[in-house]
Amino acid sequence: MTTSVPSSNAAALAPLLECRDISVTFRQPRTARDLLSARKPLKLHALRNVSLAVKPGEILGVVGESGCGKSTLGRTIAGLQSPDSGELRWEGLTLAAGGDRKARARNIQMVFQDPYASLNPRMTLGQMLDEVLLVHGLAANAAERRERVDELLLMVGLAPQLKDRMPHAISGGQRQRVSIARALAVEPRLLIADEPVSALDASVQAQIINLLEDLRAKLGIAILFVAHDLNVVRHISDRVTVMYLGEVLESARADALFEAPRHPYTHGLLEAIPLPDPKRRKRTPGVTGELPDPLHPPTGCSFSSRCPQAVEACKAARPALEAGAEHSEHGGLHEVRCIRPLSSTGAALAPVHLHRPS
Ligand SMILES: Nc1ncnc2c1ncn2[C@@H]1O[C@H](COP(=O)(O)OP(=O)(O)OP(=O)(O)O)[C@@H](O)[C@H]1O
Ligand SMILES: [Mg+2]
């Protein structure tokens, strides 16, 4: 098993995984209009110049509305999707697209939103775990594999006796635990959890989040935790990255991002989190307006069409992702893609200068 890395030490470590300027596009199917006008089919920019880093033992929360590219990011990191451009690095070395998939899978594993869909309905839980150990040659013989299957089930809080059950004969929360056990079977160093709790009841959500936190503490595993909702990642994340229309708009330590968001979008998302005090709730408009069509994103800043702080300059050029002047206050970089970032009091700062697109 991997050795434990206390989260407080994670900040000082070199990144385990780095995404540098990753872009992914999906060509849209040719329409009759494309054929008639000999027009090239449109390209959807699912990821645009995404840069982020995950340190050993760190939990990075990735948050954004539906379609902002969270799953594409997870799939690209896991090697299931090739980037059009940009570089992925693992411990400082480039991860080649089309490189050794099995080797990448030993380090990086994914857990998905719907555990029912990702578990084989015709195999018992034990058989599924046994298969992973066999495929990756992780045990000397059947007896050793059996022992390891029990250990994996215990690790995710399930009784080993459950190994003879089929996926339909256990609860949704238990199924997600099995998915996590299967991912852990290869002793990965990074777990990509793509909305692992979105399909679960609120009480079960908390249990799975606690489990992931425990696993990080015990195994020192890094986790990229994807969610729609900032609230879900709030307590588990060391750092949080906020995405919008394929871009990173803000990345910071969780405490900095929640206490002093710098991007108006993050600010709006935080306002949308229901407050217990009804008087304050009235003053929280959240993010208003429609999400733009991803095939026709706004020019300049992608959030400019919904941003209460937007000025003409915001529509003129795409801002770069830059570390703000306030980054040292909470430790770690506080990056924001905005020419009018909010100050720590929530007020908009005057545009400083126009950035070159990155
Ligand atoms: N294989 C694909 N072919 C074409 N378009 C795709 C494909 N996969 C994703 N997209 C598009 O890319 C964009 C990003 O999708 P993605 O699934 O990564 O978003 P997401 O943030 O995970 O959304 P959700 O919260 O709904 O899961 C969306 O506009 C989506 O429609
Ligand atoms: Mg998704």
PDB file of C-alpha atoms in Angstrom, residues 39-291:
ATOM      1  CA  ARG A  39     -19.578  24.561 -44.461  1.00  0.00           C
ATOM      2  CA  LYS A  40     -17.274  22.712 -42.099  1.00  0.00           C
ATOM      3  CA  PRO A  41     -19.158  21.158 -39.172  1.00  0.00           C
ATOM      4  CA  LEU A  42     -18.820  23.122 -35.964  1.00  0.00           C
ATOM      5  CA  LYS A  43     -16.348  22.141 -33.268  1.00  0.00           C
ATOM      6  CA  LEU A  44     -17.391  22.084 -29.659  1.00  0.00           C
ATOM      7  CA  HIS A  45     -14.646  23.229 -27.316  1.00  0.00           C
ATOM      8  CA  ALA A  46     -15.150  20.895 -24.353  1.00  0.00           C
ATOM      9  CA  LEU A  47     -11.880  21.977 -22.704  1.00  0.00           C
ATOM     10  CA  ARG A  48     -10.054  25.210 -23.456  1.00  0.00           C
ATOM     11  CA  ASN A  49      -6.491  25.648 -22.181  1.00  0.00           C
ATOM     12  CA  VAL A  50      -7.146  23.855 -18.920  1.00  0.00           C
ATOM     13  CA  SER A  51      -4.213  23.999 -16.526  1.00  0.00           C
ATOM     14  CA  LEU A  52      -4.249  22.514 -13.058  1.00  0.00           C
ATOM     15  CA  ALA A  53      -2.120  20.413 -10.755  1.00  0.00           C
ATOM     16  CA  VAL A  54      -2.823  17.734  -8.161  1.00  0.00           C
ATOM     17  CA  LYS A  55      -0.228  17.017  -5.509  1.00  0.00           C
ATOM     18  CA  PRO A  56       0.313  13.631  -3.836  1.00  0.00           C
ATOM     19  CA  GLY A  57      -2.378  13.059  -1.236  1.00  0.00           C
ATOM     20  CA  GLU A  58      -4.257  16.199  -2.246  1.00  0.00           C
ATOM     21  CA  ILE A  59      -8.008  16.415  -2.853  1.00  0.00           C
ATOM     22  CA  LEU A  60      -8.860  18.775  -5.696  1.00  0.00           C
ATOM     23  CA  GLY A  61     -12.549  19.620  -6.078  1.00  0.00           C
ATOM     24  CA  VAL A  62     -13.626  20.390  -9.658  1.00  0.00           C
ATOM     25  CA  VAL A  63     -16.951  22.184  -9.868  1.00  0.00           C
ATOM     26  CA  GLY A  64     -19.128  23.622 -12.606  1.00  0.00           C
ATOM     27  CA  GLU A  65     -22.508  23.518 -14.283  1.00  0.00           C
ATOM     28  CA  SER A  66     -23.557  20.660 -16.548  1.00  0.00           C
ATOM     29  CA  GLY A  67     -21.577  20.574 -19.781  1.00  0.00           C
ATOM     30  CA  CYS A  68     -18.632  22.652 -18.544  1.00  0.00           C
ATOM     31  CA  GLY A  69     -16.222  19.801 -19.297  1.00  0.00           C
ATOM     32  CA  LYS A  70     -15.713  18.094 -15.917  1.00  0.00           C
ATOM     33  CA  SER A  71     -16.115  14.551 -17.230  1.00  0.00           C
ATOM     34  CA  THR A  72     -14.053  15.327 -20.328  1.00  0.00           C
ATOM     35  CA  LEU A  73     -11.295  16.543 -18.025  1.00  0.00           C
ATOM     36  CA  GLY A  74     -11.481  13.352 -15.936  1.00  0.00           C
ATOM     37  CA  ARG A  75     -11.528  11.138 -19.010  1.00  0.00           C
ATOM     38  CA  THR A  76      -8.586  13.003 -20.549  1.00  0.00           C
ATOM     39  CA  ILE A  77      -6.505  12.608 -17.399  1.00  0.00           C
ATOM     40  CA  ALA A  78      -7.415   8.910 -17.226  1.00  0.00           C
ATOM     41  CA  GLY A  79      -6.330   8.482 -20.865  1.00  0.00           C
ATOM     42  CA  LEU A  80      -9.832   7.685 -22.144  1.00  0.00           C
ATOM     43  CA  GLN A  81      -9.900  10.850 -24.260  1.00  0.00           C
ATOM     44  CA  SER A  82      -6.996  12.310 -26.249  1.00  0.00           C
ATOM     45  CA  PRO A  83      -6.408  16.036 -25.938  1.00  0.00           C
ATOM     46  CA  ASP A  84      -6.139  18.118 -29.134  1.00  0.00           C
ATOM     47  CA  SER A  85      -3.307  20.056 -27.559  1.00  0.00           C
ATOM     48  CA  GLY A  86      -1.597  20.608 -24.249  1.00  0.00           C
ATOM     49  CA  GLU A  87       0.414  18.335 -22.029  1.00  0.00           C
ATOM     50  CA  LEU A  88      -0.336  15.944 -19.192  1.00  0.00           C
ATOM     51  CA  ARG A  89       2.496  15.284 -16.787  1.00  0.00           C
ATOM     52  CA  TRP A  90       2.833  12.566 -14.192  1.00  0.00           C
ATOM     53  CA  GLU A  91       5.526  13.267 -11.596  1.00  0.00           C
ATOM     54  CA  GLY A  92       7.090  15.744 -14.010  1.00  0.00           C
ATOM     55  CA  LEU A  93       7.164  13.392 -17.020  1.00  0.00           C
ATOM     56  CA  THR A  94       4.915  13.745 -20.074  1.00  0.00           C
ATOM     57  CA  LEU A  95       2.091  11.221 -20.315  1.00  0.00           C
ATOM     58  CA  ALA A  96       1.935  10.419 -24.008  1.00  0.00           C
ATOM     59  CA  ALA A  97      -1.503  10.122 -25.620  1.00  0.00           C
ATOM     60  CA  GLY A  98      -1.864   6.515 -26.728  1.00  0.00           C
ATOM     61  CA  GLY A  99       0.875   5.502 -24.264  1.00  0.00           C
ATOM     62  CA  ASP A 100       0.749   2.364 -22.136  1.00  0.00           C
ATOM     63  CA  ARG A 101      -2.896   2.326 -20.996  1.00  0.00           C
ATOM     64  CA  LYS A 102      -2.396  -0.409 -18.440  1.00  0.00           C
ATOM     65  CA  ALA A 103       0.493   1.471 -16.843  1.00  0.00           C
ATOM     66  CA  ARG A 104      -1.623   4.632 -16.678  1.00  0.00           C
ATOM     67  CA  ALA A 105      -4.509   2.658 -15.184  1.00  0.00           C
ATOM     68  CA  ARG A 106      -2.202   1.407 -12.420  1.00  0.00           C
ATOM     69  CA  ASN A 107      -1.675   5.021 -11.334  1.00  0.00           C
ATOM     70  CA  ILE A 108      -4.967   6.665 -12.238  1.00  0.00           C
ATOM     71  CA  GLN A 109      -8.388   5.141 -11.645  1.00  0.00           C
ATOM     72  CA  MET A 110     -11.876   6.521 -12.167  1.00  0.00           C
ATOM     73  CA  VAL A 111     -15.071   6.170 -10.171  1.00  0.00           C
ATOM     74  CA  PHE A 112     -18.285   7.194 -11.925  1.00  0.00           C
ATOM     75  CA  GLN A 113     -21.583   8.780 -10.937  1.00  0.00           C
ATOM     76  CA  ASP A 114     -23.733   5.732 -11.572  1.00  0.00           C
ATOM     77  CA  PRO A 115     -22.197   2.727  -9.831  1.00  0.00           C
ATOM     78  CA  TYR A 116     -24.941   0.467 -11.168  1.00  0.00           C
ATOM     79  CA  ALA A 117     -23.997   1.181 -14.768  1.00  0.00           C
ATOM     80  CA  SER A 118     -20.292   0.724 -14.088  1.00  0.00           C
ATOM     81  CA  LEU A 119     -20.616  -2.664 -12.338  1.00  0.00           C
ATOM     82  CA  ASN A 120     -21.077  -5.862 -14.307  1.00  0.00           C
ATOM     83  CA  PRO A 121     -24.629  -7.059 -13.489  1.00  0.00           C
ATOM     84  CA  ARG A 122     -23.701 -10.686 -14.139  1.00  0.00           C
ATOM     85  CA  MET A 123     -20.786 -10.954 -11.743  1.00  0.00           C
ATOM     86  CA  THR A 124     -20.682 -11.136  -7.965  1.00  0.00           C
ATOM     87  CA  LEU A 125     -18.838  -8.352  -6.182  1.00  0.00           C
ATOM     88  CA  GLY A 126     -16.058 -10.821  -5.330  1.00  0.00           C
ATOM     89  CA  GLN A 127     -15.680 -11.935  -8.953  1.00  0.00           C
ATOM     90  CA  MET A 128     -15.426  -8.330 -10.120  1.00  0.00           C
ATOM     91  CA  LEU A 129     -12.657  -7.500  -7.676  1.00  0.00           C
ATOM     92  CA  ASP A 130     -10.910 -10.807  -8.370  1.00  0.00           C
ATOM     93  CA  GLU A 131     -10.929 -10.040 -12.096  1.00  0.00           C
ATOM     94  CA  VAL A 132      -9.104  -6.720 -11.617  1.00  0.00           C
ATOM     95  CA  LEU A 133      -6.435  -8.395  -9.486  1.00  0.00           C
ATOM     96  CA  LEU A 134      -6.039 -11.131 -12.100  1.00  0.00           C
ATOM     97  CA  VAL A 135      -5.861  -8.777 -15.115  1.00  0.00           C
ATOM     98  CA  HIS A 136      -3.200  -6.650 -13.454  1.00  0.00           C
ATOM     99  CA  GLY A 137      -1.318  -9.644 -12.039  1.00  0.00           C
ATOM    100  CA  LEU A 138      -1.581  -8.297  -8.517  1.00  0.00           C
ATOM    101  CA  ALA A 139      -1.597 -11.538  -6.583  1.00  0.00           C
ATOM    102  CA  ALA A 140       0.394 -14.780  -6.820  1.00  0.00           C
ATOM    103  CA  ASN A 141      -2.565 -17.147  -6.696  1.00  0.00           C
ATOM    104  CA  ALA A 142      -6.310 -17.537  -6.102  1.00  0.00           C
ATOM    105  CA  ALA A 143      -5.920 -17.744  -2.314  1.00  0.00           C
ATOM    106  CA  GLU A 144      -3.979 -14.485  -2.230  1.00  0.00           C
ATOM    107  CA  ARG A 145      -6.597 -12.836  -4.433  1.00  0.00           C
ATOM    108  CA  ARG A 146      -9.388 -14.019  -2.116  1.00  0.00           C
ATOM    109  CA  GLU A 147      -7.585 -12.501   0.836  1.00  0.00           C
ATOM    110  CA  ARG A 148      -7.086  -9.243  -1.045  1.00  0.00           C
ATOM    111  CA  VAL A 149     -10.774  -9.111  -2.076  1.00  0.00           C
ATOM    112  CA  ASP A 150     -11.766  -9.314   1.615  1.00  0.00           C
ATOM    113  CA  GLU A 151      -9.237  -6.610   2.451  1.00  0.00           C
ATOM    114  CA  LEU A 152     -10.571  -4.333  -0.302  1.00  0.00           C
ATOM    115  CA  LEU A 153     -14.167  -4.749   0.858  1.00  0.00           C
ATOM    116  CA  LEU A 154     -13.186  -3.984   4.445  1.00  0.00           C
ATOM    117  CA  MET A 155     -11.229  -0.951   3.255  1.00  0.00           C
ATOM    118  CA  VAL A 156     -14.404   0.586   1.833  1.00  0.00           C
ATOM    119  CA  GLY A 157     -16.495  -0.316   4.863  1.00  0.00           C
ATOM    120  CA  LEU A 158     -18.213  -3.447   3.503  1.00  0.00           C
ATOM    121  CA  ALA A 159     -18.394  -6.837   5.173  1.00  0.00           C
ATOM    122  CA  PRO A 160     -16.402  -9.488   3.228  1.00  0.00           C
ATOM    123  CA  GLN A 161     -19.493 -11.732   3.327  1.00  0.00           C
ATOM    124  CA  LEU A 162     -21.039  -9.393   0.717  1.00  0.00           C
ATOM    125  CA  LYS A 163     -18.636 -10.692  -1.923  1.00  0.00           C
ATOM    126  CA  ASP A 164     -21.105 -13.372  -3.027  1.00  0.00           C
ATOM    127  CA  ARG A 165     -23.830 -10.808  -3.757  1.00  0.00           C
ATOM    128  CA  MET A 166     -24.709  -9.477  -7.189  1.00  0.00           C
ATOM    129  CA  PRO A 167     -24.741  -5.692  -7.740  1.00  0.00           C
ATOM    130  CA  HIS A 168     -28.562  -5.540  -7.792  1.00  0.00           C
ATOM    131  CA  ALA A 169     -28.719  -7.119  -4.342  1.00  0.00           C
ATOM    132  CA  ILE A 170     -26.967  -4.259  -2.552  1.00  0.00           C
ATOM    133  CA  SER A 171     -27.874  -0.600  -1.959  1.00  0.00           C
ATOM    134  CA  GLY A 172     -26.762   2.359  -4.096  1.00  0.00           C
ATOM    135  CA  GLY A 173     -24.273   3.478  -1.449  1.00  0.00           C
ATOM    136  CA  GLN A 174     -22.854  -0.039  -1.180  1.00  0.00           C
ATOM    137  CA  ARG A 175     -22.523  -0.212  -4.968  1.00  0.00           C
ATOM    138  CA  GLN A 176     -20.523   3.008  -4.960  1.00  0.00           C
ATOM    139  CA  ARG A 177     -18.320   1.511  -2.237  1.00  0.00           C
ATOM    140  CA  VAL A 178     -17.711  -1.517  -4.489  1.00  0.00           C
ATOM    141  CA  SER A 179     -16.788   0.801  -7.391  1.00  0.00           C
ATOM    142  CA  ILE A 180     -14.307   2.510  -5.121  1.00  0.00           C
ATOM    143  CA  ALA A 181     -12.903  -0.858  -3.957  1.00  0.00           C
ATOM    144  CA  ARG A 182     -12.479  -1.914  -7.582  1.00  0.00           C
ATOM    145  CA  ALA A 183     -10.623   1.311  -8.355  1.00  0.00           C
ATOM    146  CA  LEU A 184      -8.413   0.829  -5.287  1.00  0.00           C
ATOM    147  CA  ALA A 185      -7.550  -2.763  -6.233  1.00  0.00           C
ATOM    148  CA  VAL A 186      -4.612  -1.594  -8.385  1.00  0.00           C
ATOM    149  CA  GLU A 187      -3.346   0.742  -5.636  1.00  0.00           C
ATOM    150  CA  PRO A 188      -3.625   3.881  -7.778  1.00  0.00           C
ATOM    151  CA  ARG A 189      -2.093   7.144  -6.631  1.00  0.00           C
ATOM    152  CA  LEU A 190      -4.831   9.293  -8.139  1.00  0.00           C
ATOM    153  CA  LEU A 191      -8.545   8.600  -8.016  1.00  0.00           C
ATOM    154  CA  ILE A 192     -10.810  10.558 -10.327  1.00  0.00           C
ATOM    155  CA  ALA A 193     -14.233  10.563  -8.732  1.00  0.00           C
ATOM    156  CA  ASP A 194     -16.671  11.892 -11.369  1.00  0.00           C
ATOM    157  CA  GLU A 195     -19.742  13.024  -9.414  1.00  0.00           C
ATOM    158  CA  PRO A 196     -19.483   9.959  -7.176  1.00  0.00           C
ATOM    159  CA  VAL A 197     -22.339  11.055  -4.922  1.00  0.00           C
ATOM    160  CA  SER A 198     -24.737  12.827  -7.322  1.00  0.00           C
ATOM    161  CA  ALA A 199     -26.973   9.772  -7.685  1.00  0.00           C
ATOM    162  CA  LEU A 200     -27.137   9.056  -3.943  1.00  0.00           C
ATOM    163  CA  ASP A 201     -29.426  10.207  -1.111  1.00  0.00           C
ATOM    164  CA  ALA A 202     -28.090  13.063   1.015  1.00  0.00           C
ATOM    165  CA  SER A 203     -27.257  10.860   4.021  1.00  0.00           C
ATOM    166  CA  VAL A 204     -25.433   8.324   1.859  1.00  0.00           C
ATOM    167  CA  GLN A 205     -23.595  11.165   0.077  1.00  0.00           C
ATOM    168  CA  ALA A 206     -22.023  12.199   3.368  1.00  0.00           C
ATOM    169  CA  GLN A 207     -20.929   8.614   4.082  1.00  0.00           C
ATOM    170  CA  ILE A 208     -19.212   8.258   0.711  1.00  0.00           C
ATOM    171  CA  ILE A 209     -17.518  11.648   1.094  1.00  0.00           C
ATOM    172  CA  ASN A 210     -16.286  10.569   4.535  1.00  0.00           C
ATOM    173  CA  LEU A 211     -15.030   7.311   3.061  1.00  0.00           C
ATOM    174  CA  LEU A 212     -13.019   9.151   0.401  1.00  0.00           C
ATOM    175  CA  GLU A 213     -11.552  11.412   3.045  1.00  0.00           C
ATOM    176  CA  ASP A 214     -10.582   8.396   5.177  1.00  0.00           C
ATOM    177  CA  LEU A 215      -8.976   6.702   2.184  1.00  0.00           C
ATOM    178  CA  ARG A 216      -6.913   9.787   1.478  1.00  0.00           C
ATOM    179  CA  ALA A 217      -5.770   9.855   5.110  1.00  0.00           C
ATOM    180  CA  LYS A 218      -5.002   6.109   5.248  1.00  0.00           C
ATOM    181  CA  LEU A 219      -3.556   5.533   1.776  1.00  0.00           C
ATOM    182  CA  GLY A 220      -2.207   8.956   0.873  1.00  0.00           C
ATOM    183  CA  ILE A 221      -4.162   8.739  -2.396  1.00  0.00           C
ATOM    184  CA  ALA A 222      -4.807  11.970  -4.319  1.00  0.00           C
ATOM    185  CA  ILE A 223      -8.400  12.559  -5.431  1.00  0.00           C
ATOM    186  CA  LEU A 224      -9.850  14.695  -8.187  1.00  0.00           C
ATOM    187  CA  PHE A 225     -13.380  15.079  -6.879  1.00  0.00           C
ATOM    188  CA  VAL A 226     -15.839  16.271  -9.542  1.00  0.00           C
ATOM    189  CA  ALA A 227     -19.188  17.765  -8.541  1.00  0.00           C
ATOM    190  CA  HIS A 228     -21.895  20.122  -9.814  1.00  0.00           C
ATOM    191  CA  ASP A 229     -22.203  21.799  -6.507  1.00  0.00           C
ATOM    192  CA  LEU A 230     -19.640  23.768  -4.529  1.00  0.00           C
ATOM    193  CA  ASN A 231     -21.346  22.642  -1.327  1.00  0.00           C
ATOM    194  CA  VAL A 232     -20.446  19.016  -2.008  1.00  0.00           C
ATOM    195  CA  VAL A 233     -16.713  19.671  -2.365  1.00  0.00           C
ATOM    196  CA  ARG A 234     -16.533  22.275   0.382  1.00  0.00           C
ATOM    197  CA  HIS A 235     -15.320  20.145   3.281  1.00  0.00           C
ATOM    198  CA  ILE A 236     -13.392  17.486   1.439  1.00  0.00           C
ATOM    199  CA  SER A 237     -11.222  19.616  -0.888  1.00  0.00           C
ATOM    200  CA  ASP A 238      -7.806  21.084  -0.202  1.00  0.00           C
ATOM    201  CA  ARG A 239      -8.076  23.091  -3.394  1.00  0.00           C
ATOM    202  CA  VAL A 240     -11.024  23.845  -5.661  1.00  0.00           C
ATOM    203  CA  THR A 241     -11.117  24.529  -9.401  1.00  0.00           C
ATOM    204  CA  VAL A 242     -14.203  26.204 -10.853  1.00  0.00           C
ATOM    205  CA  MET A 243     -14.963  25.499 -14.514  1.00  0.00           C
ATOM    206  CA  TYR A 244     -17.285  27.206 -16.982  1.00  0.00           C
ATOM    207  CA  LEU A 245     -17.803  26.358 -20.675  1.00  0.00           C
ATOM    208  CA  GLY A 246     -14.623  24.285 -20.816  1.00  0.00           C
ATOM    209  CA  GLU A 247     -12.422  26.782 -19.026  1.00  0.00           C
ATOM    210  CA  VAL A 248     -10.941  27.097 -15.577  1.00  0.00           C
ATOM    211  CA  LEU A 249     -12.248  30.408 -14.211  1.00  0.00           C
ATOM    212  CA  GLU A 250     -10.804  30.140 -10.714  1.00  0.00           C
ATOM    213  CA  SER A 251      -8.507  27.810  -8.781  1.00  0.00           C
ATOM    214  CA  ALA A 252      -7.533  28.277  -5.169  1.00  0.00           C
ATOM    215  CA  ARG A 253      -7.177  26.703  -1.784  1.00  0.00           C
ATOM    216  CA  ALA A 254     -10.659  25.745  -0.599  1.00  0.00           C
ATOM    217  CA  ASP A 255     -10.634  28.166   2.353  1.00  0.00           C
ATOM    218  CA  ALA A 256      -9.542  31.063   0.114  1.00  0.00           C
ATOM    219  CA  LEU A 257     -12.106  30.241  -2.545  1.00  0.00           C
ATOM    220  CA  PHE A 258     -14.995  29.982  -0.092  1.00  0.00           C
ATOM    221  CA  GLU A 259     -14.031  32.950   2.059  1.00  0.00           C
ATOM    222  CA  ALA A 260     -12.929  35.310  -0.683  1.00  0.00           C
ATOM    223  CA  PRO A 261     -13.928  34.156  -4.180  1.00  0.00           C
ATOM    224  CA  ARG A 262     -12.303  36.356  -6.806  1.00  0.00           C
ATOM    225  CA  HIS A 263     -14.260  35.410  -9.925  1.00  0.00           C
ATOM    226  CA  PRO A 264     -17.813  36.809 -10.178  1.00  0.00           C
ATOM    227  CA  TYR A 265     -18.960  33.344 -11.330  1.00  0.00           C
ATOM    228  CA  THR A 266     -17.637  31.641  -8.176  1.00  0.00           C
ATOM    229  CA  HIS A 267     -19.182  34.446  -6.149  1.00  0.00           C
ATOM    230  CA  GLY A 268     -22.536  33.775  -7.813  1.00  0.00           C
ATOM    231  CA  LEU A 269     -22.266  30.015  -7.227  1.00  0.00           C
ATOM    232  CA  LEU A 270     -21.569  30.622  -3.546  1.00  0.00           C
ATOM    233  CA  GLU A 271     -24.526  32.984  -3.282  1.00  0.00           C
ATOM    234  CA  ALA A 272     -26.713  30.269  -4.759  1.00  0.00           C
ATOM    235  CA  ILE A 273     -25.890  27.908  -1.874  1.00  0.00           C
ATOM    236  CA  PRO A 274     -29.006  28.074   0.317  1.00  0.00           C
ATOM    237  CA  LEU A 275     -28.435  29.855   3.604  1.00  0.00           C
ATOM    238  CA  PRO A 276     -30.315  28.898   6.754  1.00  0.00           C
ATOM    239  CA  ASP A 277     -31.174  32.563   7.431  1.00  0.00           C
ATOM    240  CA  PRO A 278     -34.178  33.503   5.179  1.00  0.00           C
ATOM    241  CA  LYS A 279     -33.324  37.248   5.343  1.00  0.00           C
ATOM    242  CA  ARG A 280     -29.921  36.613   3.800  1.00  0.00           C
ATOM    243  CA  ARG A 281     -31.397  34.210   1.284  1.00  0.00           C
ATOM    244  CA  LYS A 282     -33.411  37.044  -0.220  1.00  0.00           C
ATOM    245  CA  ARG A 283     -30.214  38.900  -1.070  1.00  0.00           C
ATOM    246  CA  THR A 284     -28.634  35.989  -2.897  1.00  0.00           C
ATOM    247  CA  PRO A 285     -29.427  36.031  -6.604  1.00  0.00           C
ATOM    248  CA  GLY A 286     -26.781  33.398  -7.465  1.00  0.00           C
ATOM    249  CA  VAL A 287     -25.851  33.063 -11.134  1.00  0.00           C
ATOM    250  CA  THR A 288     -28.638  34.449 -13.292  1.00  0.00           C
ATOM    251  CA  GLY A 289     -29.275  34.153 -17.028  1.00  0.00           C
ATOM    252  CA  GLU A 290     -29.029  31.232 -19.397  1.00  0.00           C
ATOM    253  CA  LEU A 291     -25.950  29.125 -19.911  1.00  0.00           C
TER     254      LEU A 291
END
